[in-house]
Coordinates of C-alpha atoms and ligand atoms in Angstrom, one line a residue:
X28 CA 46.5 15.7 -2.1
X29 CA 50.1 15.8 -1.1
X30 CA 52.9 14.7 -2.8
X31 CA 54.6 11.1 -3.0
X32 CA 57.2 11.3 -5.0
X33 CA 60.0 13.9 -6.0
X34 CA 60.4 12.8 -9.8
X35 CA 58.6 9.8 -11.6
X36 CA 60.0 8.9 -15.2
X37 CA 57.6 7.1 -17.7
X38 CA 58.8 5.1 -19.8
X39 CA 56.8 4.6 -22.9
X40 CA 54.5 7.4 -23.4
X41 CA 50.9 5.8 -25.0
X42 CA 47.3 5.3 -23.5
X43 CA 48.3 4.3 -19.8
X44 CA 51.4 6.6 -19.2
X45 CA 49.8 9.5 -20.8
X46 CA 46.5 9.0 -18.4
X47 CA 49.0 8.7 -15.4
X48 CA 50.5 11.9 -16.5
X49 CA 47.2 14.0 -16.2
X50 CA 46.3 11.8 -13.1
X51 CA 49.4 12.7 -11.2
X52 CA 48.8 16.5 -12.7
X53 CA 45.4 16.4 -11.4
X54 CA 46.3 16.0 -7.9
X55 CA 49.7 17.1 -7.7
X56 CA 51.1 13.7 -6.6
X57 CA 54.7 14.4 -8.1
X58 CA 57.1 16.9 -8.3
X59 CA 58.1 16.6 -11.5
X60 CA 57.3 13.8 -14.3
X61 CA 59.7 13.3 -17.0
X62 CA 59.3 11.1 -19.9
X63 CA 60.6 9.0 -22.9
X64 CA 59.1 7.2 -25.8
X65 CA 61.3 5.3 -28.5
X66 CA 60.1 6.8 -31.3
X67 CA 61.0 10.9 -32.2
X68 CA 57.6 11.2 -33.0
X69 CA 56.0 10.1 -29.9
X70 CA 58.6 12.3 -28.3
X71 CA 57.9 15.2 -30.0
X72 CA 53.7 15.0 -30.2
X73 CA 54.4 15.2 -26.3
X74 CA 56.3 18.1 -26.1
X75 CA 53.6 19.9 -28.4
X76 CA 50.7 18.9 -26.3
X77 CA 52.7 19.2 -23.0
X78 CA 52.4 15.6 -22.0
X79 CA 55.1 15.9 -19.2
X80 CA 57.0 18.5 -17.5
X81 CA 60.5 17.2 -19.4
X82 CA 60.9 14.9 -22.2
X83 CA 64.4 13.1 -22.6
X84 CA 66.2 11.2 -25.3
X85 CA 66.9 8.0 -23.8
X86 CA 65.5 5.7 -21.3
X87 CA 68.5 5.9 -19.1
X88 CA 68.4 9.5 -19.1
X89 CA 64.5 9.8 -18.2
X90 CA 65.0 7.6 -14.9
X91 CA 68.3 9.4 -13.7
X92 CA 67.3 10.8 -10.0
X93 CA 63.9 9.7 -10.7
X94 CA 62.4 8.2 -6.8
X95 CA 59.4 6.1 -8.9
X96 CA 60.2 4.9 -12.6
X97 CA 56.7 3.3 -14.6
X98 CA 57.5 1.0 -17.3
X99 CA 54.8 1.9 -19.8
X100 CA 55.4 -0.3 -23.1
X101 CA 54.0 -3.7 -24.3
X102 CA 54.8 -7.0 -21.9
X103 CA 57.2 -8.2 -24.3
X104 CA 59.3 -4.6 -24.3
X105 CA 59.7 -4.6 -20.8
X106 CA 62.8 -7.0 -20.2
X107 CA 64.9 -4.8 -22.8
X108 CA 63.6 -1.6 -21.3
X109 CA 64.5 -2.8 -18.0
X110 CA 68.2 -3.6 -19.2
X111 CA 69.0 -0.2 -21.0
X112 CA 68.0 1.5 -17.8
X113 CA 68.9 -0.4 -15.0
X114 CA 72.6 0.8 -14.6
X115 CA 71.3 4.7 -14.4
X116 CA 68.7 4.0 -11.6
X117 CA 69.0 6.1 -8.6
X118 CA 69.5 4.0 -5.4
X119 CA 66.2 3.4 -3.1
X120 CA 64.4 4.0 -6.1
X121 CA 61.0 2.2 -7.3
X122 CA 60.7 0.5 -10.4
X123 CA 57.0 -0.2 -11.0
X124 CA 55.6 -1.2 -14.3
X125 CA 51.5 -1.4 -15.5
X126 CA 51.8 -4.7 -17.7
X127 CA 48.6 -6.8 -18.6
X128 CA 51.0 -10.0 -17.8
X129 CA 52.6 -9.9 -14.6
X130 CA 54.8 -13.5 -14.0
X131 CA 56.4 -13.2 -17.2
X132 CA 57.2 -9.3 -17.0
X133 CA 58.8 -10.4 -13.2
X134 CA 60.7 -12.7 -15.4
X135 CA 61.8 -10.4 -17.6
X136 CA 62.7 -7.6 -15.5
X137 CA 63.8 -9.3 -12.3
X138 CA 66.7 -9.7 -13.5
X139 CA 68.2 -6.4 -14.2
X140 CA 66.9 -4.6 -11.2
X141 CA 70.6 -3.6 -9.2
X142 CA 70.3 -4.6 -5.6
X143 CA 69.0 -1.8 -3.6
X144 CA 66.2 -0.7 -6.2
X145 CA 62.7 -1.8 -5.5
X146 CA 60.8 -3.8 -8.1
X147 CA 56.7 -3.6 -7.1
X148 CA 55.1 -5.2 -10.4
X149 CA 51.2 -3.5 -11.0
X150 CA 48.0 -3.7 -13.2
X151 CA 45.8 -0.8 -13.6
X152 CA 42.2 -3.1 -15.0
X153 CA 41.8 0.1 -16.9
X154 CA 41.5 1.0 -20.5
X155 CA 40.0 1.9 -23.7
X156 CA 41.1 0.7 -27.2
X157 CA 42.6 3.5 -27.8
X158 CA 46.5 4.3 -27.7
X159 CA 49.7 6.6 -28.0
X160 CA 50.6 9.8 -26.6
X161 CA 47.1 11.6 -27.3
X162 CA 44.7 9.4 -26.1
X163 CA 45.3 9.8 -22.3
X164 CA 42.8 11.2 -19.5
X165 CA 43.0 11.8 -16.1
X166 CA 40.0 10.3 -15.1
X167 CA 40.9 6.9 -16.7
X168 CA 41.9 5.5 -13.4
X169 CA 38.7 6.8 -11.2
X170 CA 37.0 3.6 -9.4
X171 CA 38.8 1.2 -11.1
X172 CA 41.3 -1.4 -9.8
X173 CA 44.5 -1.4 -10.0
X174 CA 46.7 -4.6 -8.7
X175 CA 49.9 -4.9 -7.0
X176 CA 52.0 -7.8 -7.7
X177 CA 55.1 -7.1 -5.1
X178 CA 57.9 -9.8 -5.1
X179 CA 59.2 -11.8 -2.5
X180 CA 60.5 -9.3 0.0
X181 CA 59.1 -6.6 -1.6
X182 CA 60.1 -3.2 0.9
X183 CA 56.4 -2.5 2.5
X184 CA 57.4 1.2 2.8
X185 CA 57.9 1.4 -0.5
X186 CA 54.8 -0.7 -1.9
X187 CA 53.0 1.9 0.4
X188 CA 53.9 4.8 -1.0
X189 CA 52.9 3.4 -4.8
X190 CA 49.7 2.2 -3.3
X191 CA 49.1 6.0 -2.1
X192 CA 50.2 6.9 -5.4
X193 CA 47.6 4.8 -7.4
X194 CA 45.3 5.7 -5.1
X195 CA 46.0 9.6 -5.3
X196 CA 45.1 8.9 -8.9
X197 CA 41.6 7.8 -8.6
X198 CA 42.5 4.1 -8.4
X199 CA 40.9 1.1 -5.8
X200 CA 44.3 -1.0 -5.2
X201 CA 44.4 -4.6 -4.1
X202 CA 47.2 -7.3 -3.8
X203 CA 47.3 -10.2 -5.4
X204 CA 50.4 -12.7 -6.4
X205 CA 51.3 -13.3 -10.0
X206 CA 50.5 -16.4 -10.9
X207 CA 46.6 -15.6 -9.0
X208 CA 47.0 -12.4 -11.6
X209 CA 47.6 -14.1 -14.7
X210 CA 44.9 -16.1 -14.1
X211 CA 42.2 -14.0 -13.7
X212 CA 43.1 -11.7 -16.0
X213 CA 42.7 -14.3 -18.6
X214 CA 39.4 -14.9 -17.2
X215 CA 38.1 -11.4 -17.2
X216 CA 39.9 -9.9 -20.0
X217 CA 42.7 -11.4 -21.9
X218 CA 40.0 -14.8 -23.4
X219 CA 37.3 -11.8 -23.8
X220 CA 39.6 -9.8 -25.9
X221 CA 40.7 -13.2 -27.8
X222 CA 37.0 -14.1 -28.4
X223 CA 36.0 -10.7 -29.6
X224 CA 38.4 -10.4 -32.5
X225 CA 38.0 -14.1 -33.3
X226 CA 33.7 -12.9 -33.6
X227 CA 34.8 -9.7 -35.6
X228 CA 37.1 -12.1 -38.1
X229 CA 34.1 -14.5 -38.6
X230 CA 31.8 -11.4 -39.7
X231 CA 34.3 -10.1 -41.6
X232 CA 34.7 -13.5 -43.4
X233 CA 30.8 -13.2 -43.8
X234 CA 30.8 -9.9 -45.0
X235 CA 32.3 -11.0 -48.1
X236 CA 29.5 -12.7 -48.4
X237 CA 26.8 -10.5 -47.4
X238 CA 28.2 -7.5 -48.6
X239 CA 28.2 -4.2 -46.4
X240 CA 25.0 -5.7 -43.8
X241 CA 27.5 -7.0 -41.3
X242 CA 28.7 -2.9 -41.3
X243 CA 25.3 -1.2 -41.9
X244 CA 22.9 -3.4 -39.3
X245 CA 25.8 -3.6 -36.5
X246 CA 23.7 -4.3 -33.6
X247 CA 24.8 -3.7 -29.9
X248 CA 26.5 -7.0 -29.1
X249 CA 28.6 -7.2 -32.3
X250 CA 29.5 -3.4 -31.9
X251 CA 30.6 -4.1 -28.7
X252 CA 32.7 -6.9 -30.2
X253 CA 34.4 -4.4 -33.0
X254 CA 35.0 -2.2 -29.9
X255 CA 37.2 -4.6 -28.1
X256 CA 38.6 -6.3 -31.3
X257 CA 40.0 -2.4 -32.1
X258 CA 42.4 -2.7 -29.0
X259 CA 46.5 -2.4 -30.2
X260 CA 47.6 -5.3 -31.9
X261 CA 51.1 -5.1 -30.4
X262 CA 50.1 -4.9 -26.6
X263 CA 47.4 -7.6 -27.4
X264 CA 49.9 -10.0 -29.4
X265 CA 52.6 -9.6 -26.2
X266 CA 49.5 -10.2 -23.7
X267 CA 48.7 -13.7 -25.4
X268 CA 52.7 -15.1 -26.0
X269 CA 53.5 -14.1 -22.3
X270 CA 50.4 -15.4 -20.4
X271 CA 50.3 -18.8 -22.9
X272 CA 49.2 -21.3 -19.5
X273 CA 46.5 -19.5 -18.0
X274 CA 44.6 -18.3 -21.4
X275 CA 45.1 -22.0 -23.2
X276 CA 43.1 -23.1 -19.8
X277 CA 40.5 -20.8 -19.8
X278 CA 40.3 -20.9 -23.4
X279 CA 39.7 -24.9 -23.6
X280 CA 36.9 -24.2 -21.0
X281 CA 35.0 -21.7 -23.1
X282 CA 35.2 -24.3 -25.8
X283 CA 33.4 -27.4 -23.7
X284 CA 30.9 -24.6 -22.6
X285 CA 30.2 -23.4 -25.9
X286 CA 29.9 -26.9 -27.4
X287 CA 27.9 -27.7 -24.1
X288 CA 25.4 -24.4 -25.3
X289 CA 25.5 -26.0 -29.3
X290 CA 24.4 -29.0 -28.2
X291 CA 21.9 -27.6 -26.3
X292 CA 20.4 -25.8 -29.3
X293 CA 20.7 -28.6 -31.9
X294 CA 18.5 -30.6 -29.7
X295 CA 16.1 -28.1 -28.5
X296 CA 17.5 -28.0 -25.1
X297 CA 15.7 -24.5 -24.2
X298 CA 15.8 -25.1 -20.5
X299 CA 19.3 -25.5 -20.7
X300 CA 19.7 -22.8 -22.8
X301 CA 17.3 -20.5 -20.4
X302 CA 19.2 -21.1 -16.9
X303 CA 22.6 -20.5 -18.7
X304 CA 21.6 -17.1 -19.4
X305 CA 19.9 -16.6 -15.8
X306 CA 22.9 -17.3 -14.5
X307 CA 24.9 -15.0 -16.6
X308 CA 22.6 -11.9 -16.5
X309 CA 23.1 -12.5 -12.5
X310 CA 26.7 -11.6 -12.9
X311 CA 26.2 -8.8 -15.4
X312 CA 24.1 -7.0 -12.0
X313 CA 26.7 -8.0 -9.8
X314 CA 29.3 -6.5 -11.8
X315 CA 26.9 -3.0 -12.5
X316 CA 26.1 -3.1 -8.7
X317 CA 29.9 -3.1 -7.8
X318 CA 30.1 -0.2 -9.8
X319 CA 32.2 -1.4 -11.9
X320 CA 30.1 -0.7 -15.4
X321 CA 27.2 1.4 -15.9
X322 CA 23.7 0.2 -16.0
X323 CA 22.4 2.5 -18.5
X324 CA 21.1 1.9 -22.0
X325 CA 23.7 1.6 -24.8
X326 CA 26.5 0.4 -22.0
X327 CA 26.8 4.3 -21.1
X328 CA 28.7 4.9 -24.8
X329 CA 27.0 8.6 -24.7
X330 CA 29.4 9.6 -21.9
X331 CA 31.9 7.3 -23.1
X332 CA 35.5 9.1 -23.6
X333 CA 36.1 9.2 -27.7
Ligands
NAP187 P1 50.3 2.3 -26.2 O1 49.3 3.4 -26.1 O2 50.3 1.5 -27.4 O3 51.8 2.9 -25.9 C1 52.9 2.0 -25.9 C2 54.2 2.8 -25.7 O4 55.2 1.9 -25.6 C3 54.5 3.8 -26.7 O5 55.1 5.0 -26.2 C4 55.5 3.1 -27.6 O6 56.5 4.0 -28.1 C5 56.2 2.2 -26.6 N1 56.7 1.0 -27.2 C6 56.1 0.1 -28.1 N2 56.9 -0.9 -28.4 C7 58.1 -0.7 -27.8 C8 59.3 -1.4 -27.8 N3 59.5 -2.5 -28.5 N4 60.3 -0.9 -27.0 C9 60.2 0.3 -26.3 N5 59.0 1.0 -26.3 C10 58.0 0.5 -27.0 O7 50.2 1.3 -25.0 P2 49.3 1.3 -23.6 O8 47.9 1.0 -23.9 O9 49.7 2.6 -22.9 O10 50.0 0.0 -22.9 C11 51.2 0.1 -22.2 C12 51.2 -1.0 -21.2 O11 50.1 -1.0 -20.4 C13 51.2 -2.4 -21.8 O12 52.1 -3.3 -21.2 C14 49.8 -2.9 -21.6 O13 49.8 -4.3 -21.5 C15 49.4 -2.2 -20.3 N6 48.0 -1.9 -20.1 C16 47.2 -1.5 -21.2 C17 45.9 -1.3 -21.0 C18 45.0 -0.8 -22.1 O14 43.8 -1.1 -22.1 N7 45.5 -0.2 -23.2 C19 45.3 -1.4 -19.7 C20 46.1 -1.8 -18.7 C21 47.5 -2.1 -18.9 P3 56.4 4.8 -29.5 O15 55.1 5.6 -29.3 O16 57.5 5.6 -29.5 O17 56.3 3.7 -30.5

């Protein structure tokens, strides 16, 4: 594939940036990536395992000449981030970031974008719980989507060229606005991940109770729960303070529902109880026949990535 950009800078070198880095690598969609990470230690664990072609020692040194610059920390980073580099930013340049939250990242960065740099907000709906500098892949981004928020006015050129680079990197892109964003994130993922450590906390609680069998009989749909509920605290924290609206709604629906489904088995309501779950194996084969999980047994955790 040919190449999109001169130089990209990451900023922020974990799970995401460190998957775009072998992703670019892969297809040679850059000529040079350059990154930066806070901490000395993140810094330096990427310079031993080669994570980058350059790694700098400030922010605003990373995105000097750089044509695409990828804001790679937690939601609630990004408006500080975006102040201690924005006054180094080459002009024409993109400033994208890969934020779980979108309106309030907007919020937060908007600002301190200088006038003739382009802000083009995205989500890659890709993961795995684990995180920092070592836990990157290329193939991360293969068949998944990733989402472009671009702001009012947003330079089409330029949203373009990041949508070839997403794509160059394995990804499906699609637009959506922010606010449409927030929201169906917090369907999809952010009142998923909520429920799932809320589940893990009650067994734990149990477990005190029950000794070890919470640990030792795990079956499937609590391990998958302990799976989820292992995602980064700090990314997960910043996901729920910065999109409050939209998970508080989808949140107060899952509890009618679920106190709809309790009723339903204090009174012995298996009818009720028995087109529920019709319903909601019929979107578990839609979502398999979009490709967008595997069928096979054990949710596909043999070929899973570690
Ligand atoms: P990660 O593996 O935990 O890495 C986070 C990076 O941000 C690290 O390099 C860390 O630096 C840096 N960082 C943390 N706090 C910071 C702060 N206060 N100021 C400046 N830098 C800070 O995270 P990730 O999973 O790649 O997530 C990065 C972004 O992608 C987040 O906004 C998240 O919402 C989004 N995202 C995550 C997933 C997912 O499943 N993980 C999926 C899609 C989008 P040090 O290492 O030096 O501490």
């Amino acid at each position: 594939m040919a190449q999109i950009y001169d130089r990209v800078a990451l900023i922020g070198l974990g799970l995401i940036a460190s998957s775009m880095y072998w992703a670019i690598k892969r297809s040679g969609l850059a000529g040079e990536v350059v990154g930066y990470a806070r901490t000395a230690e993140t810094r330096a664990t990427a310079r031993e395992i080669g994570l980058c072609d350059r790694i700098c020692e400030t922010a605003a040194e990373a995105v000097q000449g750089a044509d695409l610059v990828v804001l790679c920390v937690p939601v609630g980073a990004m408006g500080a981030v975006a102040a201690e580099i924005s006054s180094a930013l080459k002009p024409g340049a993109t400033v994208t970031d890969v934020g779980s939250v979108k309106k309030a990242v907007i919020d937060a960065v908007g600002p301190h974008i200088p006038l003739g740099v382009n802000f083009i907000p995205a989500h890659p709906l890709a993961g795995t719980e684990h995180s920092g500098p070592r836990s990157g892949f290329a193939e991360l981004f293969d068949n998944r989507w990733c989402l472009l928020v671009p702001t009012d006015g947003a330079d089409a050129q330029a949203t373009q060229k990041l949508r070839s680079l997403w794509e160059g990197m394995g990804a499906n892109v699609d637009e959506m606005d922010a606010e449409h964003h927030d929201l169906v994130l917090a369907v999809t993922s952010h009142a998923p991940h909520l429920i799932a450590y809320t589940m893990v906390g009650v067994a734990d609680d149990l477990r005190r109770v029950t000794d070890s069998e919470v640990i030792k009989y795990s079956a499937a749909g609590f391990r998958d729960f302990t799976r989820i509920a292992a995602s980064d605290p700090t990314m997960w924290r910043d996901v729920f303070l910065n999109n409050k609206e939209a998970t508080l709604e989808i949140l107060g629906r899952f509890t009618e529902e679920l106190f709809a489904l309790q009723r339903a088995i204090r009174t012995g309501d298996g009818d009720h109880l028995h087109a529920y779950f019709t319903r909601t194996r019929a979107i578990r084969r839609g979502i398999v026949q979009a490709g967008q999980d595997t069928d096979a047994p054990d949710f596909g955790r043999a070929k899973a990535k570690g």
